[in-house]
Amino acid sequence: MLKLIAEHNEEVQGLDAIRQLPGVVLVDCQAEDAGALQDAALLARLEDALQRIEADAACRLIVFHGLGLERSAAAGLPELRLYGKREQLLQRFRELAPPSVALVDGVCSGIHFELALGADACLASERSSFAVPELAQGHLPGMGVFRLARHIGLRQARRLLLLNGVVDAYTALAQGLADTVCPAASFAQQVAPIAAHTASNSMVATQLGRRLLEESYASAYEDSVGHFLAAQHRCYARLPGAAQ
């Protein structure tokens, strides 16, 4: 019991340290159980956070925390009507200008998995795992999971989605699902240098750079060159004294 209290206190202190970093906005994604990952209340909470970020010109880094459950458990069948809203919400997060970091501590599945997959960086605790249990439950995961092949390659995406259904933190690190594996108590130490780096970055250039990376998987080279030049023109237009 004392160990659990100490771990909780460390987590709270770590989040407080991240919250105090300039330009950082924390997004609380916690869910009590697997069923809570599927309900409209979590989507409403995420939408409220999204609207606050869209209105916050000072935001330079988004940190998703509370990703992961204490244990793996079967979830109830999600309401079909929520999938469209869920995908629209996740896409809006992906299109935001500030970069994002996902903090995973526990069993990461459902919308937690999709948020971690869509973030620009993912930090996972040593006890974490990444799970895709939906096929075993008789339905498909969210659209974000079908972007897996971009991140880890088609062969490994097939293995995770169709065969294994779950990988531990170090396998996720090797595959590229996670960028760092560390104790959850050190998340704040890992986030601090990221926040320091993004604080001076142009948000316009960041947003356009991410968009070009995403388009590189689908656009022909000729189209990509045109998109790049248009994006670079937008960047130069904001630079004082830059030759057009």
CSV table of N, CA and C in Angstrom, one decimal, residues 137-202:
chain,number,residue,atom,x,y,z
A,137,GLN,N,-12.8,-9.5,-30.1
A,137,GLN,CA,-14.1,-9.2,-29.6
A,137,GLN,C,-15.2,-9.1,-30.7
A,138,GLY,N,-14.7,-9.4,-32.0
A,138,GLY,CA,-15.6,-9.5,-33.1
A,138,GLY,C,-15.9,-8.2,-33.9
A,139,HIS,N,-15.1,-7.2,-33.7
A,139,HIS,CA,-15.2,-6.0,-34.4
A,139,HIS,C,-13.8,-5.4,-34.7
A,140,LEU,N,-13.8,-4.3,-35.5
A,140,LEU,CA,-12.6,-3.7,-35.9
A,140,LEU,C,-12.1,-2.6,-35.0
A,141,PRO,N,-10.8,-2.3,-34.9
A,141,PRO,CA,-10.4,-1.2,-34.1
A,141,PRO,C,-10.6,0.1,-34.9
A,142,GLY,N,-10.3,1.2,-34.2
A,142,GLY,CA,-10.5,2.5,-34.9
A,142,GLY,C,-9.6,2.7,-36.1
A,143,MET,N,-9.9,3.7,-36.9
A,143,MET,CA,-9.1,4.0,-38.1
A,143,MET,C,-7.7,4.2,-37.9
A,144,GLY,N,-7.3,4.8,-36.7
A,144,GLY,CA,-5.9,5.1,-36.5
A,144,GLY,C,-5.0,3.8,-36.5
A,145,VAL,N,-5.6,2.7,-36.1
A,145,VAL,CA,-4.8,1.5,-36.1
A,145,VAL,C,-4.4,1.0,-37.5
A,146,PHE,N,-5.2,1.4,-38.5
A,146,PHE,CA,-4.8,1.1,-39.9
A,146,PHE,C,-3.7,1.9,-40.4
A,147,ARG,N,-3.2,2.9,-39.6
A,147,ARG,CA,-2.0,3.6,-40.0
A,147,ARG,C,-0.8,2.9,-39.4
A,148,LEU,N,-1.0,1.8,-38.8
A,148,LEU,CA,0.1,1.1,-38.1
A,148,LEU,C,1.3,0.8,-39.1
A,149,ALA,N,0.9,0.4,-40.3
A,149,ALA,CA,1.9,0.0,-41.3
A,149,ALA,C,2.9,1.1,-41.6
A,150,ARG,N,2.4,2.4,-41.5
A,150,ARG,CA,3.3,3.5,-41.8
A,150,ARG,C,4.4,3.6,-40.7
A,151,HIS,N,4.0,3.2,-39.5
A,151,HIS,CA,4.9,3.3,-38.3
A,151,HIS,C,5.8,2.1,-38.1
A,152,ILE,N,5.3,0.9,-38.3
A,152,ILE,CA,6.1,-0.2,-38.0
A,152,ILE,C,6.3,-1.2,-39.1
A,153,GLY,N,5.8,-0.9,-40.3
A,153,GLY,CA,5.9,-1.7,-41.5
A,153,GLY,C,4.7,-2.7,-41.6
A,154,LEU,N,4.4,-3.1,-42.8
A,154,LEU,CA,3.2,-4.0,-43.0
A,154,LEU,C,3.3,-5.3,-42.3
A,155,ARG,N,4.5,-6.0,-42.3
A,155,ARG,CA,4.7,-7.3,-41.7
A,155,ARG,C,4.4,-7.2,-40.2
A,156,GLN,N,5.0,-6.3,-39.5
A,156,GLN,CA,4.8,-6.2,-38.1
A,156,GLN,C,3.4,-5.7,-37.7
A,157,ALA,N,2.8,-4.9,-38.6
A,157,ALA,CA,1.5,-4.4,-38.3
A,157,ALA,C,0.5,-5.6,-38.4
A,158,ARG,N,0.7,-6.5,-39.4
A,158,ARG,CA,-0.1,-7.7,-39.6
A,158,ARG,C,0.0,-8.6,-38.3
A,159,ARG,N,1.2,-8.7,-37.9
A,159,ARG,CA,1.4,-9.6,-36.7
A,159,ARG,C,0.7,-9.1,-35.5
A,160,LEU,N,0.8,-7.8,-35.3
A,160,LEU,CA,0.2,-7.2,-34.1
A,160,LEU,C,-1.3,-7.2,-34.2
A,161,LEU,N,-1.9,-6.8,-35.4
A,161,LEU,CA,-3.3,-6.7,-35.5
A,161,LEU,C,-4.0,-8.1,-35.7
A,162,LEU,N,-3.3,-9.0,-36.4
A,162,LEU,CA,-4.0,-10.3,-36.8
A,162,LEU,C,-3.6,-11.5,-35.9
A,163,LEU,N,-2.4,-11.4,-35.4
A,163,LEU,CA,-1.9,-12.6,-34.7
A,163,LEU,C,-1.7,-12.4,-33.2
A,164,ASN,N,-0.8,-11.5,-32.8
A,164,ASN,CA,-0.5,-11.4,-31.4
A,164,ASN,C,-1.5,-10.6,-30.6
A,165,GLY,N,-1.9,-9.4,-31.1
A,165,GLY,CA,-2.8,-8.6,-30.4
A,165,GLY,C,-2.2,-7.7,-29.3
A,166,VAL,N,-1.0,-8.0,-28.9
A,166,VAL,CA,-0.4,-7.2,-27.8
A,166,VAL,C,1.2,-7.3,-27.9
A,167,VAL,N,1.9,-6.2,-27.6
A,167,VAL,CA,3.3,-6.2,-27.5
A,167,VAL,C,3.7,-5.5,-26.2
A,168,ASP,N,4.8,-5.9,-25.6
A,168,ASP,CA,5.3,-5.2,-24.4
A,168,ASP,C,6.0,-3.9,-24.8
A,169,ALA,N,6.4,-3.2,-23.8
A,169,ALA,CA,7.0,-1.9,-24.0
A,169,ALA,C,8.3,-2.0,-24.8
A,170,TYR,N,9.1,-2.9,-24.5
A,170,TYR,CA,10.4,-3.0,-25.2
A,170,TYR,C,10.3,-3.5,-26.7
A,171,THR,N,9.3,-4.3,-26.9
A,171,THR,CA,9.0,-4.7,-28.3
A,171,THR,C,8.4,-3.5,-29.1
A,172,ALA,N,7.6,-2.7,-28.4
A,172,ALA,CA,7.0,-1.5,-29.0
A,172,ALA,C,8.2,-0.5,-29.3
A,173,LEU,N,9.2,-0.5,-28.5
A,173,LEU,CA,10.3,0.4,-28.7
A,173,LEU,C,11.1,-0.1,-30.0
A,174,ALA,N,11.3,-1.4,-30.0
A,174,ALA,CA,12.1,-1.9,-31.2
A,174,ALA,C,11.3,-1.7,-32.5
A,175,GLN,N,10.0,-1.8,-32.4
A,175,GLN,CA,9.1,-1.7,-33.6
A,175,GLN,C,8.9,-0.2,-34.0
A,176,GLY,N,9.1,0.7,-33.1
A,176,GLY,CA,8.9,2.1,-33.4
A,176,GLY,C,7.5,2.6,-32.9
A,177,LEU,N,6.8,1.8,-32.2
A,177,LEU,CA,5.5,2.3,-31.6
A,177,LEU,C,5.8,3.3,-30.4
A,178,ALA,N,6.9,3.0,-29.7
A,178,ALA,CA,7.4,3.9,-28.7
A,178,ALA,C,8.7,4.4,-29.0
A,179,ASP,N,9.0,5.6,-28.5
A,179,ASP,CA,10.3,6.3,-28.8
A,179,ASP,C,11.3,6.1,-27.6
A,180,THR,N,10.7,6.0,-26.4
A,180,THR,CA,11.5,5.8,-25.2
A,180,THR,C,10.8,4.9,-24.2
A,181,VAL,N,11.5,4.0,-23.5
A,181,VAL,CA,11.0,3.3,-22.4
A,181,VAL,C,11.7,3.7,-21.2
A,182,CYS,N,11.0,4.1,-20.2
A,182,CYS,CA,11.6,4.6,-18.9
A,182,CYS,C,10.6,4.5,-17.8
A,183,PRO,N,11.0,4.6,-16.5
A,183,PRO,CA,10.1,4.6,-15.4
A,183,PRO,C,9.1,5.8,-15.6
A,184,ALA,N,7.8,5.5,-15.2
A,184,ALA,CA,6.9,6.6,-15.3
A,184,ALA,C,7.3,7.8,-14.5
A,185,ALA,N,8.0,7.6,-13.4
A,185,ALA,CA,8.4,8.7,-12.5
A,185,ALA,C,9.4,9.6,-13.2
A,186,SER,N,10.0,9.2,-14.3
A,186,SER,CA,11.0,10.1,-15.1
A,186,SER,C,10.4,10.7,-16.3
A,187,PHE,N,9.1,10.6,-16.5
A,187,PHE,CA,8.4,11.2,-17.7
A,187,PHE,C,8.7,12.7,-17.8
A,188,ALA,N,8.7,13.4,-16.6
A,188,ALA,CA,8.9,14.8,-16.6
A,188,ALA,C,10.3,15.2,-17.1
A,189,GLN,N,11.3,14.4,-16.7
A,189,GLN,CA,12.7,14.6,-17.1
A,189,GLN,C,12.8,14.4,-18.6
A,190,GLN,N,12.0,13.5,-19.2
A,190,GLN,CA,12.1,13.2,-20.6
A,190,GLN,C,11.4,14.3,-21.4
A,191,VAL,N,10.3,14.8,-20.9
A,191,VAL,CA,9.5,15.9,-21.6
A,191,VAL,C,10.2,17.2,-21.6
A,192,ALA,N,10.9,17.5,-20.5
A,192,ALA,CA,11.5,18.9,-20.3
A,192,ALA,C,12.4,19.3,-21.5
A,193,PRO,N,13.3,18.5,-22.0
A,193,PRO,CA,14.1,18.9,-23.1
A,193,PRO,C,13.3,19.0,-24.4
A,194,ILE,N,12.3,18.2,-24.6
A,194,ILE,CA,11.4,18.3,-25.7
A,194,ILE,C,10.7,19.7,-25.7
A,195,ALA,N,10.2,20.0,-24.6
A,195,ALA,CA,9.5,21.3,-24.4
A,195,ALA,C,10.5,22.5,-24.7
A,196,ALA,N,11.7,22.3,-24.2
A,196,ALA,CA,12.7,23.4,-24.4
A,196,ALA,C,13.0,23.6,-25.9
A,197,HIS,N,13.0,22.4,-26.6
A,197,HIS,CA,13.3,22.5,-28.1
A,197,HIS,C,12.2,23.1,-28.9
A,198,THR,N,10.9,22.7,-28.5
A,198,THR,CA,9.8,23.1,-29.3
A,198,THR,C,9.4,24.6,-29.0
A,199,ALA,N,9.9,25.1,-27.8
A,199,ALA,CA,9.5,26.4,-27.4
A,199,ALA,C,9.9,27.5,-28.5
A,200,SER,N,11.0,27.3,-29.2
A,200,SER,CA,11.5,28.3,-30.1
A,200,SER,C,11.1,27.9,-31.6
A,201,ASN,N,10.5,26.8,-31.8
A,201,ASN,CA,10.1,26.4,-33.1
A,201,ASN,C,8.9,27.2,-33.7
A,202,SER,N,8.9,27.5,-35.0
A,202,SER,CA,7.8,28.1,-35.6
A,202,SER,C,6.7,27.1,-35.7
